[in-house]
Tab-separated table of C-alpha atoms in Angstrom:
chain	number	residue	atom	x	y	z
A	205	MET	CA	-52.715	-33.746	53.316
A	206	ASP	CA	-51.214	-30.258	53.282
A	207	ILE	CA	-53.007	-28.273	55.967
A	208	GLN	CA	-52.633	-24.511	56.265
A	209	THR	CA	-53.850	-22.288	59.044
A	210	ALA	CA	-55.265	-18.846	58.358
A	211	GLY	CA	-52.005	-17.274	59.535
A	212	GLU	CA	-49.978	-19.273	57.009
A	213	ILE	CA	-52.016	-18.282	53.969
A	214	GLU	CA	-50.342	-15.777	51.717
A	215	THR	CA	-52.191	-12.607	50.851
A	216	ILE	CA	-54.611	-13.162	47.994
A	217	LEU	CA	-56.209	-10.661	45.675
A	218	PRO	CA	-59.789	-9.626	46.473
A	219	GLU	CA	-61.043	-11.132	43.225
A	220	GLN	CA	-59.547	-14.500	44.247
A	221	ALA	CA	-60.866	-14.467	47.816
A	222	ALA	CA	-64.347	-15.871	47.137
A	223	ASP	CA	-62.928	-18.701	45.026
A	224	PHE	CA	-60.362	-19.501	47.711
A	225	VAL	CA	-62.973	-19.522	50.485
A	226	ALA	CA	-65.309	-21.684	48.374
A	227	GLU	CA	-62.509	-24.194	47.851
A	228	MET	CA	-61.746	-24.283	51.583
A	229	LEU	CA	-65.444	-24.697	52.424
A	230	GLY	CA	-65.679	-27.568	49.943
A	231	GLU	CA	-62.810	-29.312	51.696
A	232	LEU	CA	-64.344	-28.613	55.113
A	233	ALA	CA	-67.685	-30.019	53.944
A	234	ALA	CA	-65.971	-33.194	52.726
A	235	LEU	CA	-64.144	-33.612	56.040
A	236	SER	CA	-67.374	-33.014	57.957
A	237	ARG	CA	-69.154	-35.682	55.919
A	238	GLN	CA	-66.290	-38.145	56.500
A	239	ALA	CA	-66.629	-37.492	60.238
A	240	GLY	CA	-70.347	-38.274	60.069
A	241	LEU	CA	-71.434	-34.666	60.482
A	242	GLU	CA	-74.048	-34.743	57.726
A	243	ARG	CA	-75.971	-31.634	58.769
A	244	SER	CA	-72.799	-29.602	59.186
A	245	SER	CA	-71.573	-30.757	55.798
A	246	ASP	CA	-74.852	-29.793	54.136
A	247	LEU	CA	-74.845	-26.384	55.814
A	248	ILE	CA	-71.253	-25.693	54.771
A	249	LYS	CA	-71.944	-26.773	51.189
A	250	SER	CA	-74.960	-24.461	51.014
A	251	ALA	CA	-72.673	-21.432	51.442
A	252	ILE	CA	-70.585	-22.244	48.357
A	253	PRO	CA	-73.118	-20.981	45.752
A	254	LEU	CA	-73.363	-17.706	47.677
A	255	LEU	CA	-69.614	-17.304	47.369
A	256	ALA	CA	-69.836	-17.923	43.627
A	257	LEU	CA	-72.396	-15.126	43.354
A	258	GLU	CA	-70.181	-12.847	45.428
A	259	SER	CA	-67.204	-13.655	43.210
A	260	GLU	CA	-69.179	-12.922	40.036
A	261	ARG	CA	-70.459	-9.659	41.500
A	262	HIS	CA	-66.961	-8.587	42.466
A	263	GLN	CA	-65.521	-9.508	39.055
A	264	SER	CA	-68.253	-7.672	37.158
A	265	GLY	CA	-67.777	-4.635	39.378
A	266	SER	CA	-64.029	-4.532	38.774
A	267	SER	CA	-64.270	-4.899	34.986
């Protein structure tokens, strides 16, 4: 598994940020579930749709 810390992540464009964070949250939710942290996993996963809305809003605002 290739693990990156926040300091190692290259600069990303604002329009890519929400997608990137959603992907990272998806991975964190999966790891939480594997560790038996069901509530944490569910809470993390619930934030992903909000990021999708934020991404859509940003993309429609920049078009």
